[in-house]
mmCIF file with all atom_site columns, C-alpha atoms in Angstrom:
data_model
loop_
_atom_site.group_PDB
_atom_site.id
_atom_site.type_symbol
_atom_site.label_atom_id
_atom_site.label_alt_id
_atom_site.label_comp_id
_atom_site.label_asym_id
_atom_site.label_entity_id
_atom_site.label_seq_id
_atom_site.pdbx_PDB_ins_code
_atom_site.Cartn_x
_atom_site.Cartn_y
_atom_site.Cartn_z
_atom_site.occupancy
_atom_site.B_iso_or_equiv
_atom_site.pdbx_formal_charge
_atom_site.auth_seq_id
_atom_site.auth_comp_id
_atom_site.auth_asym_id
_atom_site.auth_atom_id
_atom_site.pdbx_PDB_model_num
ATOM 1   C CA . MET A 1 1   ? -28.587 76.109 120.123 1.00 47.00 ? 104 MET A CA 1
ATOM 2   C CA . PRO A 1 2   ? -26.393 77.935 117.334 1.00 47.00 ? 105 PRO A CA 1
ATOM 3   C CA . SER A 1 3   ? -25.755 75.879 114.121 1.00 46.00 ? 106 SER A CA 1
ATOM 4   C CA . LEU A 1 4   ? -22.441 74.457 113.033 1.00 45.00 ? 107 LEU A CA 1
ATOM 5   C CA . PRO A 1 5   ? -20.733 76.120 109.844 1.00 44.00 ? 108 PRO A CA 1
ATOM 6   C CA . ARG A 1 6   ? -21.209 73.998 106.840 1.00 42.00 ? 109 ARG A CA 1
ATOM 7   C CA . PRO A 1 7   ? -20.528 74.511 102.883 1.00 43.00 ? 110 PRO A CA 1
ATOM 8   C CA . ARG A 1 8   ? -23.233 76.663 101.714 1.00 48.00 ? 111 ARG A CA 1
ATOM 9   C CA . ILE A 1 9   ? -23.642 75.222 98.262  1.00 41.00 ? 112 ILE A CA 1
ATOM 10  C CA . LEU A 1 10  ? -23.553 71.665 99.359  1.00 39.00 ? 113 LEU A CA 1
ATOM 11  C CA . SER A 1 11  ? -25.854 72.126 102.242 1.00 42.00 ? 114 SER A CA 1
ATOM 12  C CA . ASP A 1 12  ? -28.401 74.091 100.196 1.00 49.00 ? 115 ASP A CA 1
ATOM 13  C CA . ALA A 1 13  ? -28.483 71.422 97.599  1.00 43.00 ? 116 ALA A CA 1
ATOM 14  C CA . LEU A 1 14  ? -29.128 68.662 100.056 1.00 38.00 ? 117 LEU A CA 1
ATOM 15  C CA . LEU A 1 15  ? -31.906 70.407 101.714 1.00 43.00 ? 118 LEU A CA 1
ATOM 16  C CA . ALA A 1 16  ? -33.629 71.057 98.544  1.00 44.00 ? 119 ALA A CA 1
ATOM 17  C CA . SER A 1 17  ? -33.204 67.435 97.497  1.00 43.00 ? 120 SER A CA 1
ATOM 18  C CA . GLY A 1 18  ? -34.479 66.231 100.624 1.00 45.00 ? 121 GLY A CA 1
ATOM 19  C CA . LEU A 1 19  ? -37.557 68.393 100.693 1.00 41.00 ? 122 LEU A CA 1
ATOM 20  C CA . MET A 1 20  ? -38.369 67.190 97.218  1.00 40.00 ? 123 MET A CA 1
ATOM 21  C CA . ALA A 1 21  ? -37.915 63.680 98.165  1.00 40.00 ? 124 ALA A CA 1
ATOM 22  C CA . ALA A 1 22  ? -39.514 63.590 101.471 1.00 39.00 ? 125 ALA A CA 1
ATOM 23  C CA . PRO A 1 23  ? -43.065 62.042 101.484 1.00 44.00 ? 126 PRO A CA 1
ATOM 24  C CA . PRO A 1 24  ? -45.854 64.087 103.104 1.00 44.00 ? 127 PRO A CA 1
ATOM 25  C CA . ALA A 1 25  ? -45.993 63.770 106.883 1.00 47.00 ? 128 ALA A CA 1
ATOM 26  C CA . MET A 1 26  ? -48.778 61.602 108.209 1.00 54.00 ? 129 MET A CA 1
ATOM 27  C CA . ALA A 1 27  ? -50.302 61.644 111.578 1.00 69.00 ? 130 ALA A CA 1
ATOM 28  C CA . VAL A 1 28  ? -50.105 58.724 113.831 1.00 84.00 ? 131 VAL A CA 1
ATOM 29  C CA . THR A 1 29  ? -52.641 57.013 115.749 1.00 93.00 ? 132 THR A CA 1
ATOM 30  C CA . GLU A 1 30  ? -51.798 56.633 119.625 1.00 94.00 ? 133 GLU A CA 1
ATOM 31  C CA . GLU A 1 31  ? -53.091 54.386 122.277 1.00 94.00 ? 134 GLU A CA 1
ATOM 32  C CA . SER A 1 32  ? -52.049 53.135 125.968 1.00 95.00 ? 135 SER A CA 1
ATOM 33  C CA . GLN A 1 33  ? -51.603 49.484 126.659 1.00 96.00 ? 136 GLN A CA 1
ATOM 34  C CA . ALA A 1 34  ? -50.296 47.568 129.596 1.00 97.00 ? 137 ALA A CA 1
ATOM 35  C CA . TRP A 1 35  ? -47.890 44.415 129.668 1.00 98.00 ? 138 TRP A CA 1
ATOM 36  C CA . ILE A 1 36  ? -46.977 42.060 132.362 1.00 98.00 ? 139 ILE A CA 1
ATOM 37  C CA . THR A 1 37  ? -44.290 39.285 131.793 1.00 98.00 ? 140 THR A CA 1
ATOM 38  C CA . GLU A 1 38  ? -43.423 36.592 134.124 1.00 98.00 ? 141 GLU A CA 1
ATOM 39  C CA . SER A 1 39  ? -40.048 34.635 133.377 1.00 98.00 ? 142 SER A CA 1
ATOM 40  C CA . LEU A 1 40  ? -38.375 31.640 134.625 1.00 98.00 ? 143 LEU A CA 1
ATOM 41  C CA . ALA A 1 41  ? -34.572 31.186 134.019 1.00 98.00 ? 144 ALA A CA 1
ATOM 42  C CA . ILE A 1 42  ? -33.185 27.553 134.559 1.00 98.00 ? 145 ILE A CA 1
ATOM 43  C CA . ARG A 1 43  ? -29.432 26.930 134.451 1.00 97.00 ? 146 ARG A CA 1
ATOM 44  C CA . ALA A 1 44  ? -29.353 23.284 132.676 1.00 97.00 ? 147 ALA A CA 1
ATOM 45  C CA . SER A 1 45  ? -25.651 23.062 132.756 1.00 97.00 ? 148 SER A CA 1
ATOM 46  C CA . GLU A 1 46  ? -22.647 25.450 132.891 1.00 95.00 ? 149 GLU A CA 1
ATOM 47  C CA . ALA A 1 47  ? -23.228 26.395 129.383 1.00 97.00 ? 150 ALA A CA 1
ATOM 48  C CA . ASP A 1 48  ? -26.993 26.064 128.912 1.00 98.00 ? 151 ASP A CA 1
ATOM 49  C CA . MET A 1 49  ? -29.897 28.199 129.908 1.00 98.00 ? 152 MET A CA 1
ATOM 50  C CA . VAL A 1 50  ? -33.522 27.257 129.521 1.00 98.00 ? 153 VAL A CA 1
ATOM 51  C CA . THR A 1 51  ? -35.927 30.256 129.787 1.00 98.00 ? 154 THR A CA 1
ATOM 52  C CA . LEU A 1 52  ? -39.723 30.044 130.125 1.00 98.00 ? 155 LEU A CA 1
ATOM 53  C CA . ASP A 1 53  ? -41.827 33.184 129.924 1.00 97.00 ? 156 ASP A CA 1
ATOM 54  C CA . MET A 1 54  ? -45.442 34.215 129.421 1.00 98.00 ? 157 MET A CA 1
ATOM 55  C CA . SER A 1 55  ? -46.879 37.701 128.825 1.00 98.00 ? 158 SER A CA 1
ATOM 56  C CA . GLN A 1 56  ? -50.298 39.293 129.021 1.00 97.00 ? 159 GLN A CA 1
ATOM 57  C CA . ARG A 1 57  ? -50.836 42.445 126.893 1.00 96.00 ? 160 ARG A CA 1
ATOM 58  C CA . PHE A 1 58  ? -53.801 44.303 127.770 1.00 95.00 ? 161 PHE A CA 1
ATOM 59  C CA . ARG A 1 59  ? -54.670 46.339 124.520 1.00 89.00 ? 162 ARG A CA 1
ATOM 60  C CA . ARG A 1 60  ? -57.755 47.745 122.789 1.00 79.00 ? 163 ARG A CA 1
ATOM 61  C CA . ASP A 1 61  ? -60.148 46.366 120.266 1.00 65.00 ? 164 ASP A CA 1
ATOM 62  C CA . ARG A 1 62  ? -58.402 48.059 117.309 1.00 64.00 ? 165 ARG A CA 1
ATOM 63  C CA . SER A 1 63  ? -55.144 46.134 118.414 1.00 61.00 ? 166 SER A CA 1
ATOM 64  C CA . ASP A 1 64  ? -56.655 42.879 118.593 1.00 64.00 ? 167 ASP A CA 1
ATOM 65  C CA . ASP A 1 65  ? -57.809 43.480 122.224 1.00 74.00 ? 168 ASP A CA 1
ATOM 66  C CA . GLU A 1 66  ? -55.785 41.279 124.878 1.00 89.00 ? 169 GLU A CA 1
ATOM 67  C CA . GLN A 1 67  ? -53.051 39.081 123.728 1.00 93.00 ? 170 GLN A CA 1
ATOM 68  C CA . ALA A 1 68  ? -51.114 36.282 125.628 1.00 97.00 ? 171 ALA A CA 1
ATOM 69  C CA . LEU A 1 69  ? -47.738 35.073 124.639 1.00 98.00 ? 172 LEU A CA 1
ATOM 70  C CA . PHE A 1 70  ? -45.804 31.765 125.982 1.00 98.00 ? 173 PHE A CA 1
ATOM 71  C CA . ARG A 1 71  ? -42.450 31.174 125.096 1.00 98.00 ? 174 ARG A CA 1
ATOM 72  C CA . VAL A 1 72  ? -39.708 28.460 125.736 1.00 98.00 ? 175 VAL A CA 1
ATOM 73  C CA . ALA A 1 73  ? -35.989 29.197 124.855 1.00 98.00 ? 176 ALA A CA 1
ATOM 74  C CA . LEU A 1 74  ? -32.588 27.419 125.091 1.00 98.00 ? 177 LEU A CA 1
ATOM 75  C CA . ASP A 1 75  ? -29.416 29.393 124.916 1.00 98.00 ? 178 ASP A CA 1
ATOM 76  C CA . HIS A 1 76  ? -25.943 27.912 124.717 1.00 98.00 ? 179 HIS A CA 1
ATOM 77  C CA . ARG A 1 77  ? -22.900 29.557 125.389 1.00 98.00 ? 180 ARG A CA 1
ATOM 78  C CA . VAL A 1 78  ? -20.277 29.153 122.886 1.00 98.00 ? 181 VAL A CA 1
ATOM 79  C CA . ALA A 1 79  ? -17.538 31.743 123.993 1.00 98.00 ? 182 ALA A CA 1
ATOM 80  C CA . ARG A 1 80  ? -17.315 34.175 126.541 1.00 97.00 ? 183 ARG A CA 1
ATOM 81  C CA . GLY A 1 81  ? -20.147 36.650 126.196 1.00 97.00 ? 184 GLY A CA 1
ATOM 82  C CA . VAL A 1 82  ? -21.566 34.858 123.209 1.00 98.00 ? 185 VAL A CA 1
ATOM 83  C CA . LEU A 1 83  ? -24.674 32.817 123.324 1.00 98.00 ? 186 LEU A CA 1
ATOM 84  C CA . ILE A 1 84  ? -26.679 30.995 120.465 1.00 98.00 ? 187 ILE A CA 1
ATOM 85  C CA . GLY A 1 85  ? -29.971 29.577 120.819 1.00 98.00 ? 188 GLY A CA 1
ATOM 86  C CA . GLY A 1 86  ? -33.550 29.134 119.843 1.00 98.00 ? 189 GLY A CA 1
ATOM 87  C CA . GLY A 1 87  ? -37.049 28.192 120.875 1.00 98.00 ? 190 GLY A CA 1
ATOM 88  C CA . ILE A 1 88  ? -40.844 28.330 120.026 1.00 98.00 ? 191 ILE A CA 1
ATOM 89  C CA . ALA A 1 89  ? -43.646 30.696 121.092 1.00 98.00 ? 192 ALA A CA 1
ATOM 90  C CA . TYR A 1 90  ? -47.287 30.623 120.899 1.00 98.00 ? 193 TYR A CA 1
ATOM 91  C CA . VAL A 1 91  ? -49.581 33.941 120.708 1.00 97.00 ? 194 VAL A CA 1
ATOM 92  C CA . GLU A 1 92  ? -53.155 33.929 121.222 1.00 95.00 ? 195 GLU A CA 1
ATOM 93  C CA . GLY A 1 93  ? -55.421 36.800 120.387 1.00 90.00 ? 196 GLY A CA 1
ATOM 94  C CA . ARG A 1 94  ? -58.999 37.327 119.645 1.00 85.00 ? 197 ARG A CA 1
ATOM 95  C CA . LYS A 1 95  ? -58.784 37.683 115.936 1.00 84.00 ? 198 LYS A CA 1
ATOM 96  C CA . GLU A 1 96  ? -55.800 35.262 115.263 1.00 90.00 ? 199 GLU A CA 1
ATOM 97  C CA . GLU A 1 97  ? -53.385 32.649 116.721 1.00 95.00 ? 200 GLU A CA 1
ATOM 98  C CA . GLU A 1 98  ? -49.746 32.466 115.964 1.00 96.00 ? 201 GLU A CA 1
ATOM 99  C CA . MET A 1 99  ? -47.091 29.761 116.408 1.00 97.00 ? 202 MET A CA 1
ATOM 100 C CA . ARG A 1 100 ? -43.464 30.987 116.188 1.00 98.00 ? 203 ARG A CA 1
ATOM 101 C CA . LEU A 1 101 ? -40.072 29.627 115.909 1.00 98.00 ? 204 LEU A CA 1
ATOM 102 C CA . PHE A 1 102 ? -36.991 31.541 116.375 1.00 98.00 ? 205 PHE A CA 1
ATOM 103 C CA . GLN A 1 103 ? -33.192 31.610 116.231 1.00 98.00 ? 206 GLN A CA 1
ATOM 104 C CA . GLN A 1 104 ? -31.066 34.004 118.039 1.00 98.00 ? 207 GLN A CA 1
ATOM 105 C CA . VAL A 1 105 ? -27.523 35.104 118.854 1.00 98.00 ? 208 VAL A CA 1
ATOM 106 C CA . THR A 1 106 ? -26.730 37.185 121.906 1.00 98.00 ? 209 THR A CA 1
ATOM 107 C CA . LEU A 1 107 ? -23.720 39.313 122.814 1.00 98.00 ? 210 LEU A CA 1
ATOM 108 C CA . ASN A 1 108 ? -22.965 40.626 126.324 1.00 97.00 ? 211 ASN A CA 1
ATOM 109 C CA . LYS A 1 109 ? -19.876 42.834 127.070 1.00 97.00 ? 212 LYS A CA 1
ATOM 110 C CA . GLY A 1 110 ? -20.029 45.018 130.272 1.00 96.00 ? 213 GLY A CA 1
ATOM 111 C CA . ILE A 1 111 ? -23.387 47.120 130.481 1.00 97.00 ? 214 ILE A CA 1
ATOM 112 C CA . TRP A 1 112 ? -24.113 46.251 126.789 1.00 98.00 ? 215 TRP A CA 1
ATOM 113 C CA . LEU A 1 113 ? -26.330 43.437 125.245 1.00 98.00 ? 216 LEU A CA 1
ATOM 114 C CA . ALA A 1 114 ? -26.948 42.883 121.507 1.00 98.00 ? 217 ALA A CA 1
ATOM 115 C CA . ARG A 1 115 ? -29.328 40.278 120.268 1.00 98.00 ? 218 ARG A CA 1
ATOM 116 C CA . THR A 1 116 ? -30.099 39.257 116.786 1.00 98.00 ? 219 THR A CA 1
ATOM 117 C CA . ARG A 1 117 ? -33.367 37.197 116.474 1.00 98.00 ? 220 ARG A CA 1
ATOM 118 C CA . LEU A 1 118 ? -34.811 35.500 113.449 1.00 98.00 ? 221 LEU A CA 1
ATOM 119 C CA . GLU A 1 119 ? -38.362 34.270 113.305 1.00 98.00 ? 222 GLU A CA 1
ATOM 120 C CA . GLN A 1 120 ? -40.830 32.270 111.512 1.00 98.00 ? 223 GLN A CA 1
ATOM 121 C CA . ARG A 1 121 ? -44.273 32.997 112.279 1.00 97.00 ? 224 ARG A CA 1
ATOM 122 C CA . PHE A 1 122 ? -47.356 30.929 111.472 1.00 97.00 ? 225 PHE A CA 1
ATOM 123 C CA . PHE A 1 123 ? -50.596 32.556 111.705 1.00 94.00 ? 226 PHE A CA 1
ATOM 124 C CA . ASP A 1 124 ? -53.952 30.824 111.383 1.00 92.00 ? 227 ASP A CA 1
ATOM 125 C CA . THR A 1 125 ? -54.982 33.545 108.937 1.00 88.00 ? 228 THR A CA 1
ATOM 126 C CA . ALA A 1 126 ? -52.197 33.002 106.523 1.00 91.00 ? 229 ALA A CA 1
ATOM 127 C CA . ASP A 1 127 ? -51.142 30.074 104.245 1.00 90.00 ? 230 ASP A CA 1
ATOM 128 C CA . GLU A 1 128 ? -47.278 30.528 104.573 1.00 93.00 ? 231 GLU A CA 1
ATOM 129 C CA . ALA A 1 129 ? -44.707 31.528 107.229 1.00 96.00 ? 232 ALA A CA 1
ATOM 130 C CA . SER A 1 130 ? -44.053 35.350 107.798 1.00 96.00 ? 233 SER A CA 1
ATOM 131 C CA . TRP A 1 131 ? -40.363 35.757 108.350 1.00 97.00 ? 234 TRP A CA 1
ATOM 132 C CA . ARG A 1 132 ? -39.204 38.467 110.537 1.00 98.00 ? 235 ARG A CA 1
ATOM 133 C CA . LEU A 1 133 ? -35.735 39.682 111.680 1.00 98.00 ? 236 LEU A CA 1
ATOM 134 C CA . ARG A 1 134 ? -35.376 41.504 115.252 1.00 98.00 ? 237 ARG A CA 1
ATOM 135 C CA . GLN A 1 135 ? -32.226 43.472 116.362 1.00 98.00 ? 238 GLN A CA 1
ATOM 136 C CA . ARG A 1 136 ? -32.283 44.596 119.930 1.00 98.00 ? 239 ARG A CA 1
ATOM 137 C CA . VAL A 1 137 ? -29.257 46.715 121.677 1.00 98.00 ? 240 VAL A CA 1
ATOM 138 C CA . GLN A 1 138 ? -29.640 47.245 125.550 1.00 98.00 ? 241 GLN A CA 1
ATOM 139 C CA . ALA A 1 139 ? -27.649 48.941 128.166 1.00 98.00 ? 242 ALA A CA 1
ATOM 140 C CA . SER A 1 140 ? -27.982 47.988 132.009 1.00 98.00 ? 243 SER A CA 1
ATOM 141 C CA . VAL A 1 141 ? -26.306 50.578 134.371 1.00 97.00 ? 244 VAL A CA 1
ATOM 142 C CA . PRO A 1 142 ? -25.922 49.665 138.003 1.00 96.00 ? 245 PRO A CA 1
ATOM 143 C CA . VAL A 1 143 ? -26.826 52.852 140.234 1.00 96.00 ? 246 VAL A CA 1
ATOM 144 C CA . ASP A 1 144 ? -25.944 51.584 143.573 1.00 94.00 ? 247 ASP A CA 1
ATOM 145 C CA . ARG A 1 145 ? -22.635 49.917 145.213 1.00 90.00 ? 248 ARG A CA 1
ATOM 146 C CA . ASP A 1 146 ? -24.427 46.760 145.644 1.00 90.00 ? 249 ASP A CA 1
ATOM 147 C CA . GLY A 1 147 ? -25.628 46.412 142.106 1.00 88.00 ? 250 GLY A CA 1
ATOM 148 C CA . ARG A 1 148 ? -29.284 45.826 143.212 1.00 96.00 ? 251 ARG A CA 1
ATOM 149 C CA . TRP A 1 149 ? -30.753 48.868 141.266 1.00 98.00 ? 252 TRP A CA 1
ATOM 150 C CA . THR A 1 150 ? -30.097 49.041 137.572 1.00 98.00 ? 253 THR A CA 1
ATOM 151 C CA . VAL A 1 151 ? -31.077 51.635 134.834 1.00 98.00 ? 254 VAL A CA 1
ATOM 152 C CA . VAL A 1 152 ? -32.133 49.890 131.762 1.00 98.00 ? 255 VAL A CA 1
ATOM 153 C CA . GLY A 1 153 ? -32.377 51.512 128.206 1.00 98.00 ? 256 GLY A CA 1
ATOM 154 C CA . ALA A 1 154 ? -33.014 49.622 124.941 1.00 98.00 ? 257 ALA A CA 1
ATOM 155 C CA . MET A 1 155 ? -33.913 50.059 121.430 1.00 98.00 ? 258 MET A CA 1
ATOM 156 C CA . GLU A 1 156 ? -35.254 47.199 119.084 1.00 98.00 ? 259 GLU A CA 1
ATOM 157 C CA . VAL A 1 157 ? -36.252 47.270 115.465 1.00 98.00 ? 260 VAL A CA 1
ATOM 158 C CA . PHE A 1 158 ? -38.171 44.671 113.527 1.00 98.00 ? 261 PHE A CA 1
ATOM 159 C CA . PHE A 1 159 ? -37.785 43.883 109.685 1.00 98.00 ? 262 PHE A CA 1
ATOM 160 C CA . HIS A 1 160 ? -40.361 41.887 107.794 1.00 96.00 ? 263 HIS A CA 1
ATOM 161 C CA . LEU A 1 161 ? -38.430 39.837 105.339 1.00 96.00 ? 264 LEU A CA 1
ATOM 162 C CA . ASN A 1 162 ? -41.569 38.558 102.997 1.00 95.00 ? 265 ASN A CA 1
ATOM 163 C CA . ARG A 1 163 ? -45.337 39.189 102.884 1.00 89.00 ? 266 ARG A CA 1
ATOM 164 C CA . ALA A 1 164 ? -47.307 36.077 104.123 1.00 87.00 ? 267 ALA A CA 1
ATOM 165 C CA . ARG A 1 165 ? -50.638 37.940 103.359 1.00 84.00 ? 268 ARG A CA 1
ATOM 166 C CA . ALA A 1 166 ? -51.519 40.760 100.749 1.00 78.00 ? 269 ALA A CA 1
ATOM 167 C CA . SER A 1 167 ? -51.931 43.283 103.874 1.00 77.00 ? 270 SER A CA 1
ATOM 168 C CA . ASP A 1 168 ? -48.539 42.548 105.329 1.00 83.00 ? 271 ASP A CA 1
ATOM 169 C CA . LYS A 1 169 ? -45.812 45.231 105.270 1.00 86.00 ? 272 LYS A CA 1
ATOM 170 C CA . SER A 1 170 ? -42.258 44.408 104.296 1.00 90.00 ? 273 SER A CA 1
ATOM 171 C CA . GLY A 1 171 ? -39.058 46.064 105.324 1.00 96.00 ? 274 GLY A CA 1
ATOM 172 C CA . LEU A 1 172 ? -38.958 48.110 108.648 1.00 96.00 ? 275 LEU A CA 1
ATOM 173 C CA . ALA A 1 173 ? -42.142 47.368 110.421 1.00 95.00 ? 276 ALA A CA 1
ATOM 174 C CA . VAL A 1 174 ? -41.756 48.072 114.185 1.00 97.00 ? 277 VAL A CA 1
ATOM 175 C CA . MET A 1 175 ? -39.409 50.197 116.484 1.00 98.00 ? 278 MET A CA 1
ATOM 176 C CA . ARG A 1 176 ? -39.437 49.905 120.163 1.00 98.00 ? 279 ARG A CA 1
ATOM 177 C CA . HIS A 1 177 ? -37.658 52.385 122.592 1.00 98.00 ? 280 HIS A CA 1
ATOM 178 C CA . GLN A 1 178 ? -37.595 51.197 126.284 1.00 98.00 ? 281 GLN A CA 1
ATOM 179 C CA . VAL A 1 179 ? -36.321 52.895 129.624 1.00 98.00 ? 282 VAL A CA 1
ATOM 180 C CA . GLY A 1 180 ? -36.769 51.852 133.285 1.00 98.00 ? 283 GLY A CA 1
ATOM 181 C CA . LEU A 1 181 ? -35.459 50.591 136.455 1.00 98.00 ? 284 LEU A CA 1
ATOM 182 C CA . ARG A 1 182 ? -34.757 46.893 137.390 1.00 98.00 ? 285 ARG A CA 1
ATOM 183 C CA . HIS A 1 183 ? -34.527 45.897 141.145 1.00 98.00 ? 286 HIS A CA 1
ATOM 184 C CA . ALA A 1 184 ? -32.773 42.565 142.442 1.00 97.00 ? 287 ALA A CA 1
ATOM 185 C CA . VAL A 1 185 ? -35.101 41.777 145.264 1.00 97.00 ? 288 VAL A CA 1
ATOM 186 C CA . SER A 1 186 ? -33.157 38.578 146.145 1.00 96.00 ? 289 SER A CA 1
ATOM 187 C CA . PRO A 1 187 ? -30.322 36.522 144.431 1.00 94.00 ? 290 PRO A CA 1
ATOM 188 C CA . ALA A 1 188 ? -33.166 34.520 142.860 1.00 96.00 ? 291 ALA A CA 1
ATOM 189 C CA . MET A 1 189 ? -35.735 37.205 141.700 1.00 98.00 ? 292 MET A CA 1
ATOM 190 C CA . ASP A 1 190 ? -35.862 40.563 139.896 1.00 98.00 ? 293 ASP A CA 1
ATOM 191 C CA . VAL A 1 191 ? -38.533 43.108 139.251 1.00 98.00 ? 294 VAL A CA 1
ATOM 192 C CA . GLN A 1 192 ? -38.316 45.315 136.354 1.00 98.00 ? 295 GLN A CA 1
ATOM 193 C CA . LEU A 1 193 ? -40.702 48.147 135.241 1.00 98.00 ? 296 LEU A CA 1
ATOM 194 C CA . LEU A 1 194 ? -40.261 49.973 131.700 1.00 98.00 ? 297 LEU A CA 1
ATOM 195 C CA . TYR A 1 195 ? -41.962 52.649 129.856 1.00 98.00 ? 298 TYR A CA 1
ATOM 196 C CA . MET A 1 196 ? -41.854 51.468 126.138 1.00 98.00 ? 299 MET A CA 1
ATOM 197 C CA . ARG A 1 197 ? -42.789 53.498 123.021 1.00 98.00 ? 300 ARG A CA 1
ATOM 198 C CA . GLN A 1 198 ? -43.752 51.054 120.203 1.00 98.00 ? 301 GLN A CA 1
ATOM 199 C CA . GLN A 1 199 ? -44.225 52.376 116.762 1.00 97.00 ? 302 GLN A CA 1
ATOM 200 C CA . ASN A 1 200 ? -45.642 50.408 113.826 1.00 94.00 ? 303 ASN A CA 1
ATOM 201 C CA . PHE A 1 201 ? -44.965 51.682 110.555 1.00 94.00 ? 304 PHE A CA 1
ATOM 202 C CA . ARG A 1 202 ? -47.893 51.002 108.044 1.00 89.00 ? 305 ARG A CA 1
ATOM 203 C CA . ASP A 1 203 ? -48.169 51.597 104.359 1.00 87.00 ? 306 ASP A CA 1
ATOM 204 C CA . ARG A 1 204 ? -50.719 54.048 103.123 1.00 85.00 ? 307 ARG A CA 1
ATOM 205 C CA . ARG A 1 205 ? -52.056 54.435 106.832 1.00 86.00 ? 308 ARG A CA 1
ATOM 206 C CA . PRO A 1 206 ? -50.965 56.561 109.821 1.00 92.00 ? 309 PRO A CA 1
ATOM 207 C CA . ASP A 1 207 ? -48.418 54.879 111.923 1.00 94.00 ? 310 ASP A CA 1
ATOM 208 C CA . ALA A 1 208 ? -49.538 53.270 115.064 1.00 94.00 ? 311 ALA A CA 1
ATOM 209 C CA . VAL A 1 209 ? -47.893 54.292 118.398 1.00 96.00 ? 312 VAL A CA 1
ATOM 210 C CA . ALA A 1 210 ? -48.304 52.495 121.789 1.00 96.00 ? 313 ALA A CA 1
ATOM 211 C CA . HIS A 1 211 ? -47.273 53.682 125.211 1.00 97.00 ? 314 HIS A CA 1
ATOM 212 C CA . VAL A 1 212 ? -46.793 50.710 127.232 1.00 98.00 ? 315 VAL A CA 1
ATOM 213 C CA . PRO A 1 213 ? -46.021 50.312 131.059 1.00 98.00 ? 316 PRO A CA 1
ATOM 214 C CA . TRP A 1 214 ? -44.216 47.030 131.011 1.00 98.00 ? 317 TRP A CA 1
ATOM 215 C CA . LEU A 1 215 ? -43.761 44.975 134.429 1.00 98.00 ? 318 LEU A CA 1
ATOM 216 C CA . THR A 1 216 ? -41.588 42.126 134.488 1.00 98.00 ? 319 THR A CA 1
ATOM 217 C CA . LEU A 1 217 ? -40.939 39.345 137.272 1.00 98.00 ? 320 LEU A CA 1
ATOM 218 C CA . SER A 1 218 ? -37.955 37.129 136.837 1.00 98.00 ? 321 SER A CA 1
ATOM 219 C CA . TRP A 1 219 ? -36.901 33.994 138.711 1.00 98.00 ? 322 TRP A CA 1
ATOM 220 C CA . LYS A 1 220 ? -33.707 32.243 138.432 1.00 96.00 ? 323 LYS A CA 1
ATOM 221 C CA . ILE A 1 221 ? -33.024 28.512 139.673 1.00 94.00 ? 324 ILE A CA 1
#
């Protein structure tokens, strides 16, 4: 593709400064995982939704082997397309256990969804809480007239706001990209299959990249 014209002096200066400031590239370590999630959404009232979900994450030893997550959330609609909520989660792995509290704001408009979540994570291997901010943006595009098949694309970034342990990283820690397909099997059940690329950014070590097929079964009552 031909490059667009640009001011020569300014572009050369920016290129030179970028090369001098850029850190040396590091290789990444890659692995394959497989995740399965079961989710149940219960409408408690016209404005309130309770969600129960659990996930099984099949991972290798270097990623703490297999992991299980259990989560309960309550979301309350405060305006059209605006939900506020929170909940609690428990994560069990071979090397550590985690109890997690979280608060979130979710915005919906058309095909777009944006969610901001703040988490307080309590590990059995740390003496203080680890605070994490997550920002997710998702597009869901129906591809048939009945709306039973939907293409889903999403990106989510994770920021660690403190260091609960000396080995923890602060700042941008994780980035996820997802693409897949969701199918409404019935008015009460959806099946979704995504491919997710997850990149963990690490200090003074190669980044860790995971390639994850992710199957989600969702029920609504």
